[in-house]
């Protein structure tokens, strides 16, 4: 598929001019419509000038007002621009600046001249100690837009990777397997190269100097068949099998068994994934057994999560009163010391 695109972007040039009106009180009384003006200054290739009316541009019936306007000085020219006029307080006693006038894009002409004036109450609080007033004008000139053709792209949709699907099919069909594992009477055919590629423990057992490359059947002790099957599923697909058929404690126990299997066969990502699942299911009922498991299998992330859970002031008493805590004191006294240390730090915080 061929795709093209273009972009229209206005070019802008921005500039700021500061106009100081010295001995401001002497300019009062000039009369409505009379002004003092700044020197001409350049922004965007045009000359501009600030016009300040000490007694306002038009005579006001109510209140003591002044006015300000912006003039395009360049002869026989026109320009689109936005502008903002501010008063500055250099003494630092008032807000840094107060906006007198702010306009969205306007078309300025020098012939006939375009005036956009703004009236405001006399800015006496902004008079400096030397009876001067500082006006700052910020102008952004909008130039003709730039048209750009964005590079043509040719987009070919790439299908998602199906490597894990292929490996899963390879495991399920049992094609070209060269080793079989026996787990409590159940057999699991597998491929030595895949196992060695994914686990350094399997690599050492199958191809290491202490291994027997001719072995066709390998017994697996101290593991449930369902757990070993899930381990193989992760090795081939890099994901845990669905556990929707397990509920409550059964699902939690399965994850714990999978963590032990992952640690046994040095499957680090699988181990961290199990830690993550167990972190999300911590409760007063299971936190002590999960903590013991984390300590036994060097799961530092899971152990920290358990310690933080117990150290929470609203949970500590309930955990300490639980049957699991009494078992933990007998089996893992060092971990109990970690609990008290974490709880002490939590109270200090």
Short mmCIF file of C-alpha atoms in Angstrom, two decimals:
data_model
loop_
_atom_site.label_atom_id
_atom_site.label_comp_id
_atom_site.label_asym_id
_atom_site.label_seq_id
_atom_site.Cartn_x
_atom_site.Cartn_y
_atom_site.Cartn_z
CA UNK A 1 0.00 0.00 0.00
CA UNK A 2 1.31 3.44 -0.95
CA UNK A 3 0.70 6.39 1.40
CA UNK A 4 1.54 10.07 0.91
CA UNK A 5 1.17 13.08 3.18
CA UNK A 6 1.87 16.81 3.19
CA UNK A 7 2.01 19.48 5.86
CA UNK A 8 1.24 23.20 5.96
CA UNK A 9 3.07 25.03 8.77
CA UNK A 10 3.04 28.80 9.38
CA UNK A 11 6.42 30.44 9.85
CA UNK A 12 6.65 32.82 12.78
CA UNK A 13 9.21 35.35 13.99
CA UNK A 14 9.00 36.59 17.56
CA UNK A 15 10.56 39.65 19.17
CA UNK A 16 10.26 41.69 22.36
CA UNK A 17 10.80 45.42 22.86
CA UNK A 18 11.04 47.21 26.21
CA UNK A 19 9.91 50.86 26.32
CA UNK A 20 10.73 52.92 29.39
CA UNK A 21 8.71 56.11 29.93
CA UNK A 22 10.82 58.34 32.20
CA UNK A 23 9.28 61.02 34.48
CA UNK A 24 5.84 59.61 33.81
CA UNK A 25 3.96 62.20 35.90
CA UNK A 26 5.15 65.00 33.58
CA UNK A 27 3.49 63.27 30.62
CA UNK A 28 0.12 63.32 32.37
CA UNK A 29 -2.09 66.14 31.11
CA UNK A 30 -1.08 65.87 27.45
CA UNK A 31 -4.75 65.35 26.70
CA UNK A 32 -6.78 62.52 25.21
CA UNK A 33 -5.52 61.27 21.86
CA UNK A 34 -1.93 62.50 22.39
CA UNK A 35 0.80 59.96 22.93
CA UNK A 36 4.46 59.29 23.56
CA UNK A 37 6.06 56.67 21.38
CA UNK A 38 8.97 54.30 21.46
CA UNK A 39 11.80 54.12 18.97
CA UNK A 40 11.06 51.98 15.93
CA UNK A 41 12.18 48.38 16.35
CA UNK A 42 12.40 45.42 13.99
CA UNK A 43 10.48 42.17 14.31
CA UNK A 44 10.13 39.78 11.38
CA UNK A 45 11.56 42.26 8.87
CA UNK A 46 9.05 44.99 9.75
CA UNK A 47 9.47 48.15 11.82
CA UNK A 48 7.07 48.64 14.74
CA UNK A 49 6.44 51.31 17.34
CA UNK A 50 4.61 51.40 20.69
CA UNK A 51 2.32 54.37 21.23
CA UNK A 52 1.37 55.17 24.81
CA UNK A 53 -1.47 57.61 25.64
CA UNK A 54 -1.01 58.95 29.20
CA UNK A 55 -4.54 60.42 29.14
CA UNK A 56 -6.13 57.67 27.01
CA UNK A 57 -6.75 57.70 23.28
CA UNK A 58 -10.26 59.08 23.75
CA UNK A 59 -11.63 61.21 26.54
CA UNK A 60 -13.22 59.09 29.28
CA UNK A 61 -16.21 60.26 31.30
CA UNK A 62 -15.58 57.95 34.24
CA UNK A 63 -12.22 57.06 35.77
CA UNK A 64 -8.61 57.99 35.15
CA UNK A 65 -7.45 55.94 32.15
CA UNK A 66 -4.46 55.47 29.87
CA UNK A 67 -4.19 53.63 26.54
CA UNK A 68 -1.59 51.76 24.50
CA UNK A 69 -1.44 50.74 20.84
CA UNK A 70 0.95 49.17 18.36
CA UNK A 71 1.83 50.79 15.01
CA UNK A 72 3.34 49.23 11.88
CA UNK A 73 5.94 51.79 10.77
CA UNK A 74 7.30 50.19 7.58
CA UNK A 75 5.95 52.21 4.65
CA UNK A 76 3.43 50.66 2.27
CA UNK A 77 3.45 47.34 4.10
CA UNK A 78 1.07 44.97 5.78
CA UNK A 79 1.77 42.15 8.20
CA UNK A 80 -0.17 39.61 10.24
CA UNK A 81 0.89 39.48 13.85
CA UNK A 82 -0.16 38.81 17.41
CA UNK A 83 0.97 41.06 20.20
CA UNK A 84 0.89 41.41 23.95
CA UNK A 85 1.72 44.51 25.98
CA UNK A 86 2.75 44.16 29.62
CA UNK A 87 3.78 46.37 32.51
CA UNK A 88 6.91 45.30 34.38
CA UNK A 89 7.62 45.75 38.06
CA UNK A 90 11.39 45.81 38.52
CA UNK A 91 11.15 46.47 42.25
CA UNK A 92 9.76 42.98 42.88
CA UNK A 93 6.90 44.18 45.10
CA UNK A 94 4.06 43.45 42.67
CA UNK A 95 3.32 40.58 40.30
CA UNK A 96 6.22 40.42 37.77
CA UNK A 97 4.03 41.62 34.94
CA UNK A 98 0.46 42.62 34.22
CA UNK A 99 -1.03 42.33 30.74
CA UNK A 100 -2.41 45.56 29.32
CA UNK A 101 -3.41 44.24 25.92
CA UNK A 102 -3.39 40.88 24.15
CA UNK A 103 -4.57 40.26 20.59
CA UNK A 104 -5.00 37.22 18.41
CA UNK A 105 -3.64 37.43 14.83
CA UNK A 106 -4.43 40.81 13.25
CA UNK A 107 -3.65 42.30 9.85
CA UNK A 108 -1.63 45.51 10.34
CA UNK A 109 -1.32 48.08 7.56
CA UNK A 110 0.91 51.13 7.40
CA UNK A 111 -1.21 52.96 4.79
CA UNK A 112 -3.81 53.60 6.02
CA UNK A 113 -2.41 52.81 9.47
CA UNK A 114 -4.01 50.15 11.64
CA UNK A 115 -4.46 50.99 15.29
CA UNK A 116 -5.60 48.54 17.93
CA UNK A 117 -5.67 50.45 21.20
CA UNK A 118 -6.53 49.20 24.67
CA UNK A 119 -7.76 51.33 27.58
CA UNK A 120 -6.88 50.66 31.22
CA UNK A 121 -6.83 52.40 34.57
CA UNK A 122 -3.76 54.47 35.29
CA UNK A 123 -0.98 51.98 36.24
CA UNK A 124 0.24 54.07 39.17
CA UNK A 125 1.25 51.05 41.33
CA UNK A 126 3.78 50.13 38.63
CA UNK A 127 5.56 53.47 38.69
CA UNK A 128 9.15 52.97 39.78
CA UNK A 129 10.91 55.02 42.38
CA UNK A 130 12.33 57.32 39.70
CA UNK A 131 8.80 58.05 38.38
CA UNK A 132 9.28 55.80 35.36
CA UNK A 133 7.04 53.22 33.77
CA UNK A 134 8.37 50.16 31.91
CA UNK A 135 6.23 48.74 29.10
CA UNK A 136 7.15 45.51 27.34
CA UNK A 137 5.69 44.52 23.98
CA UNK A 138 5.90 40.95 22.67
CA UNK A 139 5.18 40.60 18.91
CA UNK A 140 4.90 37.43 16.84
CA UNK A 141 4.87 38.06 13.07
CA UNK A 142 3.15 35.34 11.05
CA UNK A 143 4.81 34.73 7.69
CA UNK A 144 3.51 32.85 4.67
CA UNK A 145 3.04 29.15 5.47
CA UNK A 146 5.53 26.56 4.32
CA UNK A 147 4.25 23.58 2.37
CA UNK A 148 6.16 20.36 2.69
CA UNK A 149 5.63 16.96 1.12
CA UNK A 150 6.28 14.31 3.69
CA UNK A 151 8.20 11.36 2.33
CA UNK A 152 6.12 8.75 0.58
CA UNK A 153 5.97 5.52 2.49
CA UNK A 154 5.14 2.04 1.37
CA UNK A 155 3.50 0.08 4.14
CA UNK A 156 3.47 -3.70 4.10
CA UNK A 157 1.67 -5.28 7.00
CA UNK A 158 3.90 -7.76 8.80
CA UNK A 159 2.09 -10.60 10.54
CA UNK A 160 2.82 -11.14 14.23
CA UNK A 161 5.47 -13.64 15.20
CA UNK A 162 4.24 -17.22 15.29
CA UNK A 163 7.45 -18.73 16.67
CA UNK A 164 5.86 -19.59 20.01
CA UNK A 165 2.90 -21.20 18.21
CA UNK A 166 5.28 -23.30 16.12
CA UNK A 167 7.24 -24.44 19.16
CA UNK A 168 4.04 -25.17 21.08
CA UNK A 169 2.86 -27.34 18.18
CA UNK A 170 6.22 -29.08 18.13
CA UNK A 171 5.83 -29.92 21.83
CA UNK A 172 2.21 -31.04 21.50
CA UNK A 173 2.74 -33.27 18.45
CA UNK A 174 5.92 -34.81 19.83
CA UNK A 175 7.56 -34.82 16.39
CA UNK A 176 11.29 -35.56 16.34
CA UNK A 177 11.59 -35.71 20.13
CA UNK A 178 14.85 -37.22 21.38
CA UNK A 179 14.38 -37.40 25.13
CA UNK A 180 11.58 -38.45 27.46
CA UNK A 181 11.01 -37.41 31.05
CA UNK A 182 9.25 -39.67 33.54
CA UNK A 183 7.39 -37.81 36.28
CA UNK A 184 5.50 -40.02 38.73
CA UNK A 185 4.41 -42.45 36.08
CA UNK A 186 3.67 -39.89 33.36
CA UNK A 187 5.95 -39.38 30.37
CA UNK A 188 6.82 -36.09 28.64
CA UNK A 189 8.61 -36.25 25.27
CA UNK A 190 10.81 -33.24 24.50
CA UNK A 191 13.69 -31.95 22.35
CA UNK A 192 17.15 -31.70 23.89
CA UNK A 193 18.24 -28.68 21.86
CA UNK A 194 15.18 -26.64 22.86
CA UNK A 195 15.67 -27.50 26.53
CA UNK A 196 19.40 -26.71 26.42
CA UNK A 197 18.75 -23.42 24.64
CA UNK A 198 16.29 -22.26 27.31
CA UNK A 199 17.82 -23.60 30.53
CA UNK A 200 21.47 -23.82 31.55
CA UNK A 201 20.53 -26.60 33.97
CA UNK A 202 19.08 -28.73 31.19
CA UNK A 203 22.10 -27.86 29.04
CA UNK A 204 24.47 -29.14 31.71
CA UNK A 205 22.39 -32.29 32.30
CA UNK A 206 22.04 -33.13 28.64
CA UNK A 207 25.28 -31.93 27.04
CA UNK A 208 27.66 -31.10 29.88
CA UNK A 209 30.77 -33.10 30.80
CA UNK A 210 28.87 -34.80 33.65
CA UNK A 211 25.86 -35.58 31.48
CA UNK A 212 25.03 -38.64 29.41
CA UNK A 213 24.22 -37.66 25.84
CA UNK A 214 22.96 -41.13 25.06
CA UNK A 215 20.19 -41.08 27.67
CA UNK A 216 16.73 -41.33 26.17
CA UNK A 217 14.70 -41.39 29.39
CA UNK A 218 15.28 -39.16 32.41
CA UNK A 219 13.37 -39.52 35.70
CA UNK A 220 12.28 -36.34 37.52
CA UNK A 221 11.96 -36.55 41.28
CA UNK A 222 10.08 -34.32 43.71
CA UNK A 223 7.75 -32.70 41.17
CA UNK A 224 4.12 -33.11 40.18
CA UNK A 225 3.40 -34.05 36.55
CA UNK A 226 1.19 -30.99 36.08
CA UNK A 227 4.01 -28.73 37.26
CA UNK A 228 6.58 -30.33 34.93
CA UNK A 229 4.12 -30.05 32.06
CA UNK A 230 3.66 -26.36 32.78
CA UNK A 231 7.45 -25.95 32.93
CA UNK A 232 7.80 -27.49 29.46
CA UNK A 233 4.99 -25.27 28.18
CA UNK A 234 6.90 -22.17 29.37
CA UNK A 235 10.18 -23.43 27.90
CA UNK A 236 8.57 -23.81 24.47
CA UNK A 237 6.24 -20.77 24.47
CA UNK A 238 7.74 -18.32 27.03
CA UNK A 239 4.33 -18.11 28.72
CA UNK A 240 2.53 -19.91 31.51
CA UNK A 241 -0.34 -22.22 30.55
CA UNK A 242 -3.88 -21.19 31.34
CA UNK A 243 -4.91 -21.87 34.93
CA UNK A 244 -8.57 -20.97 34.54
CA UNK A 245 -9.53 -24.45 35.69
CA UNK A 246 -7.85 -23.77 39.03
CA UNK A 247 -9.51 -21.59 41.65
CA UNK A 248 -8.56 -20.09 44.99
CA UNK A 249 -5.84 -21.94 46.89
CA UNK A 250 -5.26 -24.42 44.05
CA UNK A 251 -4.17 -21.67 41.67
CA UNK A 252 -1.95 -20.10 44.32
CA UNK A 253 -0.31 -23.44 45.13
CA UNK A 254 0.30 -24.15 41.46
CA UNK A 255 2.11 -20.81 41.05
CA UNK A 256 4.26 -21.58 44.09
CA UNK A 257 5.19 -24.98 42.64
CA UNK A 258 6.02 -23.32 39.33
CA UNK A 259 8.29 -20.85 41.12
CA UNK A 260 10.17 -23.75 42.71
CA UNK A 261 10.47 -25.46 39.32
CA UNK A 262 11.69 -22.25 37.68
CA UNK A 263 14.34 -21.86 40.38
CA UNK A 264 15.39 -25.50 40.03
CA UNK A 265 15.94 -25.21 36.26
CA UNK A 266 17.26 -21.59 36.26
CA UNK A 267 14.29 -20.20 34.30
CA UNK A 268 14.70 -16.63 35.54
CA UNK A 269 11.88 -14.97 33.60
CA UNK A 270 9.43 -17.67 34.65
CA UNK A 271 10.57 -17.23 38.24
CA UNK A 272 10.00 -13.46 38.16
CA UNK A 273 6.60 -13.98 36.53
CA UNK A 274 5.57 -16.27 39.38
CA UNK A 275 6.86 -13.74 41.92
CA UNK A 276 4.73 -11.07 40.27
CA UNK A 277 1.58 -13.22 40.47
CA UNK A 278 2.18 -14.08 44.12
CA UNK A 279 2.77 -10.40 44.97
CA UNK A 280 -0.71 -9.55 43.76
CA UNK A 281 -2.37 -12.21 45.91
CA UNK A 282 -0.74 -11.46 49.28
CA UNK A 283 -3.03 -11.63 52.31
CA UNK A 284 -2.74 -12.00 56.08
CA UNK A 285 -3.50 -15.69 55.61
CA UNK A 286 -0.76 -16.51 53.09
CA UNK A 287 1.96 -13.89 53.52
CA UNK A 288 4.09 -15.88 55.98
CA UNK A 289 4.21 -19.01 53.82
CA UNK A 290 4.95 -16.89 50.75
CA UNK A 291 7.73 -15.12 52.66
CA UNK A 292 9.29 -18.44 53.66
CA UNK A 293 9.15 -19.59 50.04
CA UNK A 294 10.74 -16.35 48.81
CA UNK A 295 13.54 -16.62 51.36
CA UNK A 296 14.23 -20.26 50.51
CA UNK A 297 14.50 -19.63 46.76
CA UNK A 298 16.27 -16.25 46.82
CA UNK A 299 13.31 -14.30 45.46
CA UNK A 300 14.41 -10.85 46.66
CA UNK A 301 11.57 -8.95 44.98
CA UNK A 302 8.88 -11.20 46.44
CA UNK A 303 10.55 -11.16 49.85
CA UNK A 304 10.57 -7.35 49.91
CA UNK A 305 6.90 -7.28 48.96
CA UNK A 306 6.04 -9.66 51.81
CA UNK A 307 8.06 -7.68 54.35
CA UNK A 308 6.43 -4.41 53.27
CA UNK A 309 3.00 -6.05 53.47
CA UNK A 310 3.61 -7.26 57.03
CA UNK A 311 5.22 -3.96 58.13
CA UNK A 312 2.06 -2.02 57.31
CA UNK A 313 0.68 -0.82 60.69
CA UNK A 314 -2.81 -2.07 59.93
CA UNK A 315 -1.60 -5.63 59.25
CA UNK A 316 1.32 -6.35 61.57
CA UNK A 317 -0.73 -7.43 64.59
CA UNK A 318 -2.96 -9.70 62.52
CA UNK A 319 0.02 -11.42 60.87
CA UNK A 320 1.86 -11.89 64.18
CA UNK A 321 -1.26 -13.48 65.67
CA UNK A 322 -1.63 -15.94 62.77
CA UNK A 323 -0.73 -19.63 62.87
CA UNK A 324 1.56 -19.13 59.91
CA UNK A 325 3.68 -16.67 61.85
CA UNK A 326 4.23 -19.23 64.62
CA UNK A 327 5.45 -21.73 62.02
CA UNK A 328 7.70 -19.10 60.49
CA UNK A 329 9.34 -18.39 63.87
CA UNK A 330 10.27 -22.05 64.19
CA UNK A 331 11.44 -22.65 60.63
CA UNK A 332 12.97 -19.29 59.62
CA UNK A 333 14.07 -17.25 62.66
CA UNK A 334 16.30 -15.05 60.51
CA UNK A 335 13.27 -14.01 58.45
CA UNK A 336 11.41 -13.05 61.64
CA UNK A 337 14.30 -10.73 62.44
CA UNK A 338 13.87 -9.16 58.98
CA UNK A 339 10.19 -8.58 59.76
CA UNK A 340 10.96 -6.68 62.97
CA UNK A 341 13.63 -4.62 61.20
CA UNK A 342 11.25 -3.65 58.38
CA UNK A 343 8.43 -2.87 60.82
CA UNK A 344 10.74 -0.64 62.87
CA UNK A 345 11.76 1.32 59.78
CA UNK A 346 8.12 1.67 58.76
CA UNK A 347 7.18 3.19 62.13
CA UNK A 348 10.03 5.67 61.93
CA UNK A 349 8.84 6.81 58.55
#
